[in-house]
């Protein structure tokens, strides 16, 4: 297969933990040819979606390659996205208008015959915070609003709450407000930009102390291990980017129920790879842009998530 990864700059990869890198390694091991490009390399030109795409050769396989870098990259050339057997979208947020424009171009390419994972319209339709509202049976009490009165009433009802923006990643902007309501007004003003931006409020889930669990779904199947991101002392955010510690664990019975219920639904919508975030058995996010934790799970359990991903991609390719 010819597999092109739409990703952030390769030079910025932290290969000891990067899931896209793990995918590339597994793809190369299985004999596939790897390519890479970035969003700004795409164009709609002469009625076709093209991109300046370059072949990537991992240094372990590149004769005479410089070992200071983990890859060697060829000269980029403009190619139709239909020239590849799979386009794997691994572009990190922020999910801003440039990201939306990227999904529009990918959707046009898809209509022209390109095979894109995850499907661009599905990525666009599933805000990673707000998508949980489609599955209220699995969530803690939640409010989505920009209205200060509603947000204050939610706090009055639940006392201990979390407030967070709808477009953040890595735990950015998440604030806990306890029962005393200290700084509630200023936090609401700050996060809502004085009522002009919609945010999410959730009842605080004390089981965050045991970790914010990342549960991976691949092609409608559930990976049997999660990665519990455990907050450091004094933090309410378990995100690894916020200093959390990742501990791989077998899924709990509750996590498996939720994951197995959502896996076929999300796959049918065109979401090949999904990262569910769960705290205390409650669904808190549905990650669809570039879910991670492949390497941490593999290193701690031996469960080769990248292999599962590539096997599933090959199966879809031949179907």
Tab-separated table of C-alpha atoms in Angstrom:
chain	number	residue	atom	x	y	z
A	1	UNK	CA	0.000	0.000	0.000
A	2	UNK	CA	0.937	3.624	-0.536
A	3	UNK	CA	0.002	5.396	2.699
A	4	UNK	CA	0.158	9.179	3.003
A	5	UNK	CA	0.035	10.767	6.445
A	6	UNK	CA	-1.461	14.243	6.749
A	7	UNK	CA	0.341	15.369	9.884
A	8	UNK	CA	2.180	18.158	11.626
A	9	UNK	CA	5.900	18.706	10.797
A	10	UNK	CA	7.889	15.485	11.125
A	11	UNK	CA	10.752	17.389	12.746
A	12	UNK	CA	8.500	18.123	15.727
A	13	UNK	CA	7.645	14.477	16.441
A	14	UNK	CA	8.607	13.137	19.871
A	15	UNK	CA	9.214	9.642	18.575
A	16	UNK	CA	9.451	8.000	22.009
A	17	UNK	CA	5.712	8.569	22.445
A	18	UNK	CA	4.247	9.672	19.118
A	19	UNK	CA	1.432	7.451	17.847
A	20	UNK	CA	1.817	8.598	14.232
A	21	UNK	CA	5.461	7.521	14.371
A	22	UNK	CA	4.340	4.116	15.705
A	23	UNK	CA	1.954	3.812	12.763
A	24	UNK	CA	4.739	4.659	10.322
A	25	UNK	CA	7.109	2.111	11.848
A	26	UNK	CA	4.467	-0.606	11.652
A	27	UNK	CA	3.556	0.344	8.075
A	28	UNK	CA	7.207	0.160	6.988
A	29	UNK	CA	7.651	-3.173	8.762
A	30	UNK	CA	4.717	-4.542	6.777
A	31	UNK	CA	6.201	-3.418	3.464
A	32	UNK	CA	4.070	-0.359	2.822
A	33	UNK	CA	5.462	2.845	1.321
A	34	UNK	CA	5.110	5.908	3.553
A	35	UNK	CA	4.481	9.493	2.488
A	36	UNK	CA	3.794	12.700	4.396
A	37	UNK	CA	2.368	16.154	3.817
A	38	UNK	CA	0.909	19.027	5.823
A	39	UNK	CA	-2.361	20.947	5.509
A	40	UNK	CA	-0.736	23.951	3.825
A	41	UNK	CA	0.651	21.641	1.137
A	42	UNK	CA	-2.862	20.923	-0.168
A	43	UNK	CA	-4.623	22.705	-3.029
A	44	UNK	CA	-7.679	22.461	-5.245
A	45	UNK	CA	-6.219	22.880	-8.712
A	46	UNK	CA	-7.692	22.241	-12.155
A	47	UNK	CA	-10.654	20.484	-10.588
A	48	UNK	CA	-8.547	18.065	-8.507
A	49	UNK	CA	-7.376	18.073	-4.882
A	50	UNK	CA	-3.603	17.725	-4.876
A	51	UNK	CA	-0.839	18.004	-2.297
A	52	UNK	CA	2.926	18.375	-2.307
A	53	UNK	CA	3.687	14.908	-0.955
A	54	UNK	CA	7.100	13.474	-0.072
A	55	UNK	CA	8.182	9.900	0.552
A	56	UNK	CA	9.426	9.173	4.062
A	57	UNK	CA	12.063	6.531	4.740
A	58	UNK	CA	12.811	5.634	8.337
A	59	UNK	CA	16.514	5.875	9.095
A	60	UNK	CA	16.667	2.275	10.287
A	61	UNK	CA	15.852	1.302	6.705
A	62	UNK	CA	17.637	4.056	4.807
A	63	UNK	CA	21.105	3.131	3.594
A	64	UNK	CA	23.577	5.835	4.495
A	65	UNK	CA	20.950	7.916	6.279
A	66	UNK	CA	22.029	10.388	8.916
A	67	UNK	CA	21.198	8.888	12.291
A	68	UNK	CA	20.770	12.331	13.851
A	69	UNK	CA	17.232	12.186	12.460
A	70	UNK	CA	14.708	9.369	12.563
A	71	UNK	CA	13.704	9.812	8.940
A	72	UNK	CA	14.928	10.727	5.493
A	73	UNK	CA	12.495	12.562	3.262
A	74	UNK	CA	12.437	12.679	-0.510
A	75	UNK	CA	11.669	15.586	-2.789
A	76	UNK	CA	8.044	16.657	-2.616
A	77	UNK	CA	5.933	16.438	-5.752
A	78	UNK	CA	2.385	17.542	-6.473
A	79	UNK	CA	0.097	14.501	-6.582
A	80	UNK	CA	-3.609	13.851	-6.532
A	81	UNK	CA	-4.730	12.383	-3.222
A	82	UNK	CA	-6.386	9.614	-5.232
A	83	UNK	CA	-2.886	8.311	-6.057
A	84	UNK	CA	-2.630	6.781	-2.571
A	85	UNK	CA	-4.275	3.704	-1.117
A	86	UNK	CA	-4.942	5.511	2.174
A	87	UNK	CA	-4.726	9.043	3.516
A	88	UNK	CA	-4.323	8.855	7.300
A	89	UNK	CA	-5.293	12.161	8.902
A	90	UNK	CA	-3.119	12.900	11.947
A	91	UNK	CA	-3.366	16.690	12.140
A	92	UNK	CA	-3.474	17.934	15.727
A	93	UNK	CA	-5.892	20.639	16.869
A	94	UNK	CA	-6.562	23.537	17.269
A	95	UNK	CA	-9.686	22.818	15.282
A	96	UNK	CA	-9.859	26.293	13.780
A	97	UNK	CA	-11.145	27.471	10.400
A	98	UNK	CA	-7.935	26.336	8.690
A	99	UNK	CA	-8.637	22.846	10.014
A	100	UNK	CA	-12.198	23.102	8.702
A	101	UNK	CA	-10.917	24.162	5.271
A	102	UNK	CA	-8.641	21.105	5.343
A	103	UNK	CA	-11.656	18.860	5.917
A	104	UNK	CA	-13.481	20.505	2.997
A	105	UNK	CA	-10.577	19.786	0.658
A	106	UNK	CA	-10.305	16.234	1.946
A	107	UNK	CA	-14.028	15.746	1.411
A	108	UNK	CA	-13.695	16.837	-2.230
A	109	UNK	CA	-10.755	14.441	-2.626
A	110	UNK	CA	-12.846	11.686	-1.100
A	111	UNK	CA	-15.600	12.306	-3.652
A	112	UNK	CA	-12.920	11.968	-6.342
A	113	UNK	CA	-11.970	8.529	-5.014
A	114	UNK	CA	-9.440	9.106	-2.239
A	115	UNK	CA	-9.740	6.841	0.821
A	116	UNK	CA	-9.388	8.988	3.926
A	117	UNK	CA	-9.192	7.895	7.583
A	118	UNK	CA	-10.943	9.399	9.539
A	119	UNK	CA	-13.543	10.634	7.070
A	120	UNK	CA	-13.370	14.434	6.947
A	121	UNK	CA	-17.098	15.051	7.348
A	122	UNK	CA	-17.143	12.774	10.395
A	123	UNK	CA	-14.219	14.647	11.974
A	124	UNK	CA	-15.985	17.941	11.308
A	125	UNK	CA	-19.261	16.667	12.778
A	126	UNK	CA	-17.769	15.419	16.056
A	127	UNK	CA	-16.474	18.215	18.235
A	128	UNK	CA	-14.283	16.332	20.674
A	129	UNK	CA	-15.981	17.844	23.723
A	130	UNK	CA	-19.546	18.307	22.487
A	131	UNK	CA	-19.874	14.880	20.808
A	132	UNK	CA	-20.546	13.303	24.214
A	133	UNK	CA	-23.966	14.990	24.157
A	134	UNK	CA	-24.983	12.371	21.574
A	135	UNK	CA	-24.536	9.690	24.247
A	136	UNK	CA	-26.045	11.203	27.419
A	137	UNK	CA	-26.636	7.769	28.953
A	138	UNK	CA	-22.862	7.509	29.469
A	139	UNK	CA	-22.047	11.021	30.700
A	140	UNK	CA	-21.977	12.864	34.006
A	141	UNK	CA	-24.318	15.884	34.304
A	142	UNK	CA	-23.252	18.348	31.621
A	143	UNK	CA	-24.198	21.846	30.489
A	144	UNK	CA	-23.123	23.551	27.255
A	145	UNK	CA	-23.818	27.275	27.246
A	146	UNK	CA	-22.367	30.771	27.098
A	147	UNK	CA	-24.992	32.140	29.484
A	148	UNK	CA	-23.643	33.170	32.887
A	149	UNK	CA	-26.958	32.609	34.684
A	150	UNK	CA	-27.188	29.023	33.419
A	151	UNK	CA	-23.578	28.322	34.323
A	152	UNK	CA	-24.077	29.746	37.811
A	153	UNK	CA	-27.247	27.683	38.270
A	154	UNK	CA	-25.363	24.542	37.198
A	155	UNK	CA	-22.748	25.252	39.840
A	156	UNK	CA	-25.440	25.880	42.437
A	157	UNK	CA	-26.946	22.483	41.685
A	158	UNK	CA	-23.755	20.416	41.520
A	159	UNK	CA	-21.449	22.489	43.764
A	160	UNK	CA	-18.179	21.017	42.480
A	161	UNK	CA	-17.790	21.456	38.705
A	162	UNK	CA	-15.344	21.589	35.821
A	163	UNK	CA	-15.473	24.365	33.211
A	164	UNK	CA	-13.661	24.000	29.885
A	165	UNK	CA	-13.555	25.470	26.379
A	166	UNK	CA	-14.925	23.423	23.489
A	167	UNK	CA	-11.875	23.864	21.275
A	168	UNK	CA	-8.973	23.060	23.605
A	169	UNK	CA	-6.586	20.111	23.693
A	170	UNK	CA	-4.115	18.708	26.180
A	171	UNK	CA	-6.154	19.995	29.135
A	172	UNK	CA	-5.774	23.656	28.138
A	173	UNK	CA	-8.274	25.988	29.783
A	174	UNK	CA	-9.822	23.446	32.172
A	175	UNK	CA	-10.785	24.968	35.543
A	176	UNK	CA	-12.325	23.386	38.639
A	177	UNK	CA	-14.757	25.440	40.726
A	178	UNK	CA	-15.452	24.025	44.171
A	179	UNK	CA	-18.503	24.475	46.394
A	180	UNK	CA	-17.393	27.890	47.668
A	181	UNK	CA	-17.695	29.274	44.131
A	182	UNK	CA	-14.378	31.104	44.448
A	183	UNK	CA	-13.618	32.995	41.202
A	184	UNK	CA	-16.659	31.531	39.422
A	185	UNK	CA	-17.643	34.866	37.923
A	186	UNK	CA	-14.193	35.719	36.616
A	187	UNK	CA	-13.666	32.214	35.216
A	188	UNK	CA	-17.001	32.364	33.381
A	189	UNK	CA	-16.123	35.784	31.985
A	190	UNK	CA	-12.693	34.585	30.887
A	191	UNK	CA	-13.757	31.283	29.286
A	192	UNK	CA	-16.915	32.656	27.621
A	193	UNK	CA	-15.250	35.915	26.563
A	194	UNK	CA	-17.979	37.800	28.429
A	195	UNK	CA	-20.768	35.614	27.108
A	196	UNK	CA	-19.682	35.484	23.461
A	197	UNK	CA	-18.201	31.962	23.447
A	198	UNK	CA	-19.897	28.668	24.324
A	199	UNK	CA	-18.202	26.458	26.928
A	200	UNK	CA	-18.875	23.175	28.719
A	201	UNK	CA	-19.592	22.609	32.398
A	202	UNK	CA	-19.528	19.143	33.946
A	203	UNK	CA	-20.061	17.854	37.429
A	204	UNK	CA	-16.645	17.125	38.918
A	205	UNK	CA	-15.858	13.397	38.898
A	206	UNK	CA	-13.651	12.586	41.926
A	207	UNK	CA	-12.407	9.366	40.289
A	208	UNK	CA	-10.069	11.579	38.264
A	209	UNK	CA	-7.605	10.723	41.043
A	210	UNK	CA	-7.464	7.202	39.530
A	211	UNK	CA	-6.931	8.618	36.062
A	212	UNK	CA	-8.488	10.059	32.952
A	213	UNK	CA	-8.723	6.878	30.864
A	214	UNK	CA	-8.016	6.860	27.128
A	215	UNK	CA	-9.909	3.982	25.492
A	216	UNK	CA	-9.053	3.362	21.839
A	217	UNK	CA	-11.439	2.131	19.142
A	218	UNK	CA	-10.053	0.867	15.831
A	219	UNK	CA	-12.374	0.027	12.917
A	220	UNK	CA	-15.242	-0.652	15.312
A	221	UNK	CA	-13.158	-2.842	17.638
A	222	UNK	CA	-12.123	-2.045	21.202
A	223	UNK	CA	-8.464	-2.085	22.230
A	224	UNK	CA	-8.417	-4.188	25.453
A	225	UNK	CA	-6.175	-1.797	27.403
A	226	UNK	CA	-6.658	1.856	28.301
A	227	UNK	CA	-4.085	4.416	29.324
A	228	UNK	CA	-4.982	6.030	32.646
A	229	UNK	CA	-3.562	9.564	32.681
A	230	UNK	CA	-3.148	10.204	36.411
A	231	UNK	CA	-2.922	13.858	37.516
A	232	UNK	CA	0.139	15.074	39.334
A	233	UNK	CA	-0.325	16.406	42.870
A	234	UNK	CA	-2.480	19.527	42.996
A	235	UNK	CA	-3.858	19.053	39.471
A	236	UNK	CA	-7.328	18.102	38.215
A	237	UNK	CA	-6.083	17.426	34.668
A	238	UNK	CA	-4.720	14.005	33.844
A	239	UNK	CA	-3.571	14.929	30.336
A	240	UNK	CA	0.011	13.885	29.630
A	241	UNK	CA	0.596	17.360	28.203
A	242	UNK	CA	-0.404	18.769	31.620
A	243	UNK	CA	2.057	16.577	33.515
A	244	UNK	CA	-0.094	13.488	34.067
A	245	UNK	CA	1.450	10.038	34.410
A	246	UNK	CA	0.325	7.346	31.961
A	247	UNK	CA	-0.464	3.917	33.386
A	248	UNK	CA	-1.806	1.207	31.056
A	249	UNK	CA	-4.660	-0.857	32.498
A	250	UNK	CA	-7.143	-3.476	31.376
A	251	UNK	CA	-10.561	-2.009	30.673
A	252	UNK	CA	-13.050	-2.105	33.523
A	253	UNK	CA	-16.421	-3.731	32.941
A	254	UNK	CA	-18.061	-0.304	32.704
A	255	UNK	CA	-15.467	1.025	30.250
A	256	UNK	CA	-15.955	-2.014	28.042
A	257	UNK	CA	-19.745	-1.559	28.037
A	258	UNK	CA	-19.414	2.057	26.913
A	259	UNK	CA	-16.683	1.313	24.362
A	260	UNK	CA	-18.487	-1.645	22.822
A	261	UNK	CA	-21.696	0.378	22.553
A	262	UNK	CA	-19.999	3.292	20.780
A	263	UNK	CA	-17.447	1.443	18.625
A	264	UNK	CA	-19.791	0.196	15.858
A	265	UNK	CA	-21.759	3.457	15.822
A	266	UNK	CA	-18.702	5.650	15.367
A	267	UNK	CA	-17.105	3.307	12.820
A	268	UNK	CA	-20.295	3.349	10.754
A	269	UNK	CA	-20.028	7.147	10.704
A	270	UNK	CA	-16.568	6.962	9.142
A	271	UNK	CA	-14.468	7.254	12.293
A	272	UNK	CA	-11.802	4.574	11.846
A	273	UNK	CA	-9.752	5.570	14.905
A	274	UNK	CA	-11.339	7.079	18.019
A	275	UNK	CA	-10.036	7.830	21.494
A	276	UNK	CA	-12.734	7.836	24.149
A	277	UNK	CA	-11.857	9.696	27.335
A	278	UNK	CA	-13.505	8.285	30.451
A	279	UNK	CA	-13.333	9.207	34.126
A	280	UNK	CA	-14.952	6.971	36.718
A	281	UNK	CA	-16.840	5.151	33.974
A	282	UNK	CA	-18.270	8.390	32.547
A	283	UNK	CA	-17.624	9.458	28.954
A	284	UNK	CA	-15.987	12.899	28.926
A	285	UNK	CA	-14.617	13.310	25.366
A	286	UNK	CA	-14.664	11.646	21.947
A	287	UNK	CA	-11.284	12.268	20.294
A	288	UNK	CA	-11.355	11.996	16.499
A	289	UNK	CA	-8.570	14.263	15.162
A	290	UNK	CA	-5.363	12.460	16.187
A	291	UNK	CA	-5.924	10.045	19.100
A	292	UNK	CA	-2.735	9.005	20.882
A	293	UNK	CA	-1.386	6.582	23.541
A	294	UNK	CA	-0.360	3.770	21.149
A	295	UNK	CA	3.207	3.608	22.393
A	296	UNK	CA	2.491	3.864	26.113
A	297	UNK	CA	0.033	0.967	25.933
A	298	UNK	CA	2.444	-1.159	23.883
A	299	UNK	CA	5.436	-0.425	26.119
A	300	UNK	CA	3.572	-1.350	29.301
A	301	UNK	CA	1.394	-4.260	28.170
A	302	UNK	CA	2.833	-5.639	24.927
A	303	UNK	CA	-0.492	-4.945	23.190
A	304	UNK	CA	0.669	-3.664	19.793
A	305	UNK	CA	-1.922	-1.004	18.993
A	306	UNK	CA	-0.083	0.148	15.862
A	307	UNK	CA	-0.200	-3.417	14.535
A	308	UNK	CA	-3.949	-3.557	15.213
A	309	UNK	CA	-4.337	-0.261	13.366
A	310	UNK	CA	-2.394	-1.386	10.298
A	311	UNK	CA	-4.066	-4.783	10.162
A	312	UNK	CA	-7.447	-3.036	10.185
A	313	UNK	CA	-6.342	-0.544	7.521
A	314	UNK	CA	-5.170	-3.393	5.293
A	315	UNK	CA	-8.473	-5.194	5.783
A	316	UNK	CA	-10.476	-2.112	4.835
A	317	UNK	CA	-8.194	-1.546	1.820
A	318	UNK	CA	-8.864	-5.035	0.433
A	319	UNK	CA	-12.607	-4.978	1.126
